[in-house]
Coordinates of C-alpha atoms in Angstrom, one line a residue:
X568 CA -6.6 -17.8 -10.5
X569 CA -5.3 -15.4 -7.9
X570 CA -2.2 -13.3 -8.3
X571 CA -0.5 -12.7 -4.9
X572 CA 2.6 -10.5 -5.4
X573 CA 3.6 -10.7 -1.8
X574 CA 4.6 -14.4 -2.2
X575 CA 8.3 -14.3 -2.5
X576 CA 8.8 -18.1 -2.6
X577 CA 11.9 -19.9 -1.4
X578 CA 15.1 -18.3 -2.7
X579 CA 17.0 -21.2 -4.3
X580 CA 19.7 -19.1 -5.8
X581 CA 21.1 -15.7 -4.6
X582 CA 22.2 -14.8 -8.1
X583 CA 19.9 -12.3 -9.8
X584 CA 19.1 -12.4 -13.5
X585 CA 20.6 -9.5 -15.4
X586 CA 17.4 -8.6 -17.1
X587 CA 15.3 -8.1 -13.9
X588 CA 16.8 -4.9 -12.5
X589 CA 19.0 -2.2 -13.8
X590 CA 21.8 -2.4 -11.3
X591 CA 23.6 0.7 -12.6
X592 CA 20.8 3.1 -11.5
X593 CA 21.0 4.8 -8.2
X594 CA 18.5 6.9 -6.4
X595 CA 19.3 10.5 -5.6
X596 CA 20.2 11.3 -2.0
X597 CA 17.2 12.8 -0.2
X598 CA 17.3 16.5 0.4
X599 CA 17.9 17.7 3.9
X600 CA 14.6 18.1 5.6
X601 CA 13.4 21.3 7.2
X602 CA 11.0 19.7 9.7
X603 CA 9.0 22.9 10.3
X604 CA 8.3 23.4 6.7
X605 CA 7.7 19.7 6.0
X606 CA 5.2 19.2 8.8
X607 CA 3.3 22.3 7.9
X608 CA 1.9 20.2 5.1
X609 CA 1.3 16.5 5.9
X610 CA 0.3 15.6 2.3
X611 CA 1.1 12.1 1.2
X612 CA 3.4 13.5 -1.6
X613 CA 5.5 15.1 1.1
X614 CA 5.8 11.9 3.0
X615 CA 6.8 10.0 -0.1
X616 CA 9.5 12.6 -0.8
X617 CA 10.8 12.3 2.7
X618 CA 10.9 8.5 2.6
X619 CA 12.3 8.1 -0.9
X620 CA 15.0 5.8 0.5
X621 CA 12.6 3.3 2.0
X622 CA 12.1 0.1 0.1
X623 CA 8.9 -0.7 2.0
X624 CA 7.2 2.6 1.4
X625 CA 8.0 2.5 -2.3
X626 CA 6.7 -1.0 -2.7
X627 CA 3.6 -0.3 -0.7
X628 CA 2.9 2.8 -2.8
X629 CA 3.4 0.8 -6.0
X630 CA 0.9 -1.8 -4.8
X631 CA -1.5 1.0 -3.9
X632 CA -1.2 2.4 -7.4
X633 CA -1.8 -1.1 -8.9
X634 CA -5.1 -1.4 -6.9
X635 CA -6.1 2.0 -8.2
X636 CA -5.2 1.0 -11.8
X637 CA -2.6 3.7 -12.0
X638 CA -0.1 1.3 -13.7
X639 CA 2.4 3.9 -15.0
X640 CA 2.7 5.4 -11.5
X641 CA 3.0 1.9 -10.0
X642 CA 5.8 1.1 -12.4
X643 CA 7.7 4.2 -11.3
X644 CA 7.5 3.3 -7.7
X645 CA 8.6 -0.3 -8.5
X646 CA 11.6 1.1 -10.2
X647 CA 12.6 3.0 -7.1
X648 CA 12.0 -0.1 -4.9
X649 CA 14.0 -2.2 -7.3
X650 CA 17.0 0.1 -7.1
X651 CA 16.9 0.0 -3.3
X652 CA 16.5 -3.8 -3.3
X653 CA 19.6 -4.3 -5.4
X654 CA 21.5 -1.8 -3.3
X655 CA 20.6 -3.8 -0.2
X656 CA 21.5 -7.1 -1.8
X657 CA 18.3 -8.6 -0.4
X658 CA 17.2 -11.3 -2.7
X659 CA 13.7 -11.5 -1.2
X660 CA 13.2 -7.8 -1.8
X661 CA 14.4 -8.1 -5.4
X662 CA 11.9 -10.9 -6.1
X663 CA 9.1 -9.2 -4.3
X664 CA 9.5 -6.3 -6.7
X665 CA 9.7 -8.5 -9.8
X666 CA 6.6 -10.5 -8.8
X667 CA 4.8 -7.2 -8.4
X668 CA 6.0 -6.1 -11.8
X669 CA 4.6 -9.3 -13.3
X670 CA 1.1 -8.1 -12.1
X671 CA 1.4 -5.0 -14.2
X672 CA 2.3 -7.0 -17.4
X673 CA -0.9 -9.1 -16.9
X674 CA -3.1 -6.1 -16.4
X675 CA -1.6 -4.6 -19.5
X676 CA -2.6 -7.8 -21.2
X677 CA 1.0 -8.2 -22.4
X678 CA 1.4 -11.9 -21.9
X679 CA 4.4 -12.1 -24.2
X680 CA 6.4 -9.8 -22.0
X681 CA 4.9 -11.4 -18.9
X682 CA 6.2 -14.8 -20.1
X683 CA 9.7 -13.6 -20.6
X684 CA 9.6 -11.8 -17.3
X685 CA 8.7 -14.9 -15.2
X686 CA 11.4 -16.9 -16.9
X687 CA 13.9 -14.5 -15.4
X688 CA 12.4 -15.3 -12.0
X689 CA 12.6 -19.1 -12.3
X690 CA 15.6 -19.7 -10.2
X691 CA 14.5 -17.5 -7.3
X692 CA 11.0 -18.7 -6.6
X693 CA 9.5 -22.0 -5.5
X694 CA 8.1 -24.5 -7.9
X695 CA 4.6 -23.9 -6.6
X696 CA 4.8 -20.2 -7.3
X697 CA 6.4 -20.6 -10.6
X698 CA 3.9 -23.2 -11.8
X699 CA 1.0 -20.9 -10.8
X700 CA 2.6 -18.0 -12.8
X701 CA 3.4 -20.2 -15.7
X702 CA -0.2 -21.5 -15.8
X703 CA -1.5 -18.0 -16.2
X704 CA 1.0 -17.4 -19.0
X705 CA 0.0 -20.5 -20.9
X706 CA -3.7 -19.6 -20.7
X707 CA -3.1 -16.0 -21.6
X708 CA -0.8 -16.5 -24.5
X709 CA -3.1 -19.2 -26.0
X710 CA -6.1 -16.8 -26.2
X711 CA -7.1 -15.9 -29.8
X712 CA -7.5 -12.1 -29.6
X713 CA -7.2 -9.0 -27.5
X714 CA -10.8 -9.2 -26.3
X715 CA -10.2 -12.7 -24.8
X716 CA -7.0 -11.7 -23.2
X717 CA -8.6 -8.6 -21.7
X718 CA -11.4 -10.7 -20.2
X719 CA -8.9 -13.2 -18.8
X720 CA -6.8 -10.4 -17.2
X721 CA -10.0 -9.0 -15.7
X722 CA -10.8 -12.3 -14.1
X723 CA -7.3 -12.5 -12.6
X724 CA -7.7 -9.0 -11.2
X725 CA -11.1 -9.8 -9.8
X726 CA -9.8 -13.0 -8.1
X727 CA -6.9 -10.9 -6.7
X728 CA -9.2 -8.3 -5.2
X729 CA -8.0 -5.6 -7.6
X730 CA -11.6 -4.4 -8.3
X731 CA -10.8 -1.1 -10.0
X732 CA -8.5 -2.9 -12.5
X733 CA -11.0 -5.7 -13.1
X734 CA -13.8 -3.2 -13.6
X735 CA -11.8 -1.1 -16.1
X736 CA -10.6 -4.1 -18.0
X737 CA -14.1 -5.6 -18.2
X738 CA -15.6 -2.4 -19.4
X739 CA -13.3 -2.6 -22.5
X740 CA -14.7 -5.9 -23.6
X741 CA -17.3 -5.3 -26.3
X742 CA -19.9 -6.8 -26.8
X743 CA -20.3 -7.5 -23.1
X744 CA -21.4 -11.0 -22.3
X745 CA -22.9 -12.4 -19.1
X746 CA -19.6 -13.1 -17.5
X747 CA -18.2 -9.6 -18.2
X748 CA -21.4 -7.9 -16.9
X749 CA -21.1 -10.1 -13.8
X750 CA -17.5 -9.1 -13.2
X751 CA -18.5 -5.4 -13.5
X752 CA -21.3 -5.8 -11.0
X753 CA -19.2 -7.6 -8.5
X754 CA -16.5 -4.9 -8.8
X755 CA -19.0 -2.1 -8.4
X756 CA -20.4 -3.7 -5.3
X757 CA -16.9 -4.1 -3.8
X758 CA -15.7 -0.6 -4.9
X759 CA -18.6 1.0 -3.0
X760 CA -17.4 -0.7 0.2
X761 CA -13.8 0.5 -0.1
X762 CA -12.8 3.0 2.5
X763 CA -9.7 4.3 4.3
X764 CA -10.8 2.2 7.3
X765 CA -11.1 -1.0 5.3
X766 CA -7.7 -0.5 3.7
X767 CA -6.1 0.3 7.0
X768 CA -7.5 -2.9 8.5
X769 CA -6.1 -5.0 5.8
X770 CA -2.6 -3.4 6.1
X771 CA -2.7 -1.3 2.9
X772 CA -1.4 1.7 4.7
X773 CA -0.5 3.9 1.7
X774 CA -3.9 3.2 0.2
X775 CA -5.7 4.2 3.4
X776 CA -3.6 7.3 3.7
X777 CA -4.6 8.5 0.3
X778 CA -8.3 7.8 1.0
X779 CA -8.2 9.8 4.2
X780 CA -6.4 12.6 2.4
X781 CA -9.1 12.7 -0.2
X782 CA -11.7 12.9 2.6
X783 CA -9.7 15.7 4.3
X784 CA -9.7 13.5 7.4
X785 CA -6.5 14.6 9.2
X786 CA -7.3 12.7 12.3
X787 CA -7.5 9.3 10.6
X788 CA -4.4 10.3 8.4
X789 CA -2.5 10.8 11.7
X790 CA -3.6 7.4 13.0
X791 CA -2.4 5.9 9.7
X792 CA 1.0 7.6 9.9
X793 CA 1.4 6.1 13.4
X794 CA 0.6 2.6 12.0
X795 CA 3.1 3.1 9.2
X796 CA 5.7 4.2 11.8
X797 CA 5.2 1.0 13.8
X798 CA 5.4 -1.1 10.7
X799 CA 8.7 0.6 9.5
X800 CA 10.2 0.4 13.0
X801 CA 9.5 -3.4 13.1
X802 CA 11.5 -4.0 9.9
X803 CA 14.4 -1.8 11.0
X804 CA 13.6 1.3 8.9
X805 CA 14.1 3.5 12.0
X806 CA 14.8 6.8 10.3
X807 CA 11.7 6.5 8.1
X808 CA 9.7 5.3 11.1
X809 CA 10.5 8.6 12.9
X810 CA 9.4 10.6 9.9
X811 CA 6.1 8.8 9.8
X812 CA 5.7 9.3 13.5
X813 CA 6.4 13.0 13.1
X814 CA 3.8 13.3 10.3
X815 CA 1.2 11.4 12.4
X816 CA 1.7 13.6 15.4
X817 CA 1.6 16.7 13.2
X818 CA -1.8 15.6 11.8
X819 CA -3.2 15.1 15.2
X820 CA -1.9 18.4 16.6
X821 CA -3.2 20.3 13.6
X822 CA -6.6 19.0 14.4
X823 CA -6.3 19.8 18.1
X824 CA -5.1 23.3 17.4
X825 CA -8.6 23.9 15.9
X826 CA -10.6 21.7 18.2
X827 CA -8.6 21.0 21.5
X828 CA -11.3 18.6 22.9
X829 CA -11.7 16.5 19.7
X830 CA -12.4 13.1 21.1
X831 CA -10.9 11.0 18.4
X832 CA -7.8 13.1 18.0
X833 CA -7.3 12.9 21.8
X834 CA -7.8 9.2 21.8
X835 CA -5.1 8.6 19.1
X836 CA -2.8 11.0 20.9
X837 CA -3.3 9.2 24.2
X838 CA -2.5 5.9 22.5
X839 CA 0.6 7.5 21.0
X840 CA 1.7 8.8 24.4
X841 CA 1.1 5.4 26.0
X842 CA 3.2 3.7 23.4
X843 CA 5.9 6.2 24.2
X844 CA 5.6 5.4 27.9
X845 CA 4.3 8.9 28.7
X846 CA 1.3 8.3 31.0
X847 CA 1.0 11.9 32.2
X848 CA 0.5 13.3 28.8
X849 CA -1.8 10.3 27.9
X850 CA -4.0 11.1 30.9
X851 CA -4.2 14.8 29.8
X852 CA -5.3 13.7 26.3
X853 CA -7.9 11.4 27.7
X854 CA -9.2 14.1 30.0
X855 CA -9.6 16.5 27.1
X856 CA -11.3 13.9 25.0
X857 CA -13.8 13.1 27.7
X858 CA -14.5 16.8 28.2
X859 CA -15.9 17.0 24.7
X860 CA -19.1 15.2 25.7
X861 CA -19.0 13.5 22.3
X862 CA -22.0 11.5 21.0
X863 CA -19.6 9.0 19.5
X864 CA -20.2 6.2 22.0
X865 CA -17.4 4.0 20.6
X866 CA -14.7 6.7 21.0
X867 CA -16.0 7.6 24.5
X868 CA -16.0 4.0 25.5
X869 CA -12.4 3.6 24.4
X870 CA -11.3 6.8 26.3
X871 CA -13.1 5.6 29.4
X872 CA -11.4 2.2 29.2
X873 CA -8.0 3.8 28.8
X874 CA -8.7 6.1 31.8
X875 CA -9.8 3.2 34.0
X876 CA -6.6 1.2 33.2
X877 CA -4.2 4.0 33.9

């Protein structure tokens, strides 16, 4: 069974169940941003603070925390996203949050709470989605003990691609049988393949950003901020898109201040300038990147291709 929290289903009824979101809560207004101070430190925590009013950023960070099995932190970001969803009166956003919260209840092996939670979602999701959720509830609640429930939750996490969660849950099962050992082995193999690049390619932007930050890779962090900016712009979060763009440019420029001919930084900067319609500055970035005489053939090839098409 696979749990896919992004499935919102068809909204049959715009009325929200009272138990799903505390409507009385409100987020504090963001503090005025001193751009110079903020961009002197492009840490993820600063970006999250600057975009606290973005539903998409809060939801993506919550899902990132779920994947890392940091469930308390995930719940905190879901609370922020829920408040913003209610404030926007966007039913799809409300149910996206509540479906994501259902994931947490499963990974906590709390099938009683999970069952009550999905009942509150019944009117707002399709029959197909509800039946899938309810099937997991019926299996989970029928299991005889905590060990069996933990193993079942681990299998759901594995099928959903949440390998850290699956591994940690499986490791709690004692004694470990063949199935549990197999789950842990599969998880370990997949966890070894996770990288910022892999997360970026699958659209897990906040997850990628945190990996690049851990690796002190400011150039790739800059590229990721640019990707976040485009994503936010496409959904109409224009103010937050500009913040992400500023963080991305700051990351790239921080690198170029230390290494002006850095080929990858100049490549990403050239792409940024082209996206802005600034061909002259794009050409200058390409020129600097090619002057580096880098042994990175892929980056050099991309720079040459850009140069030839300008």
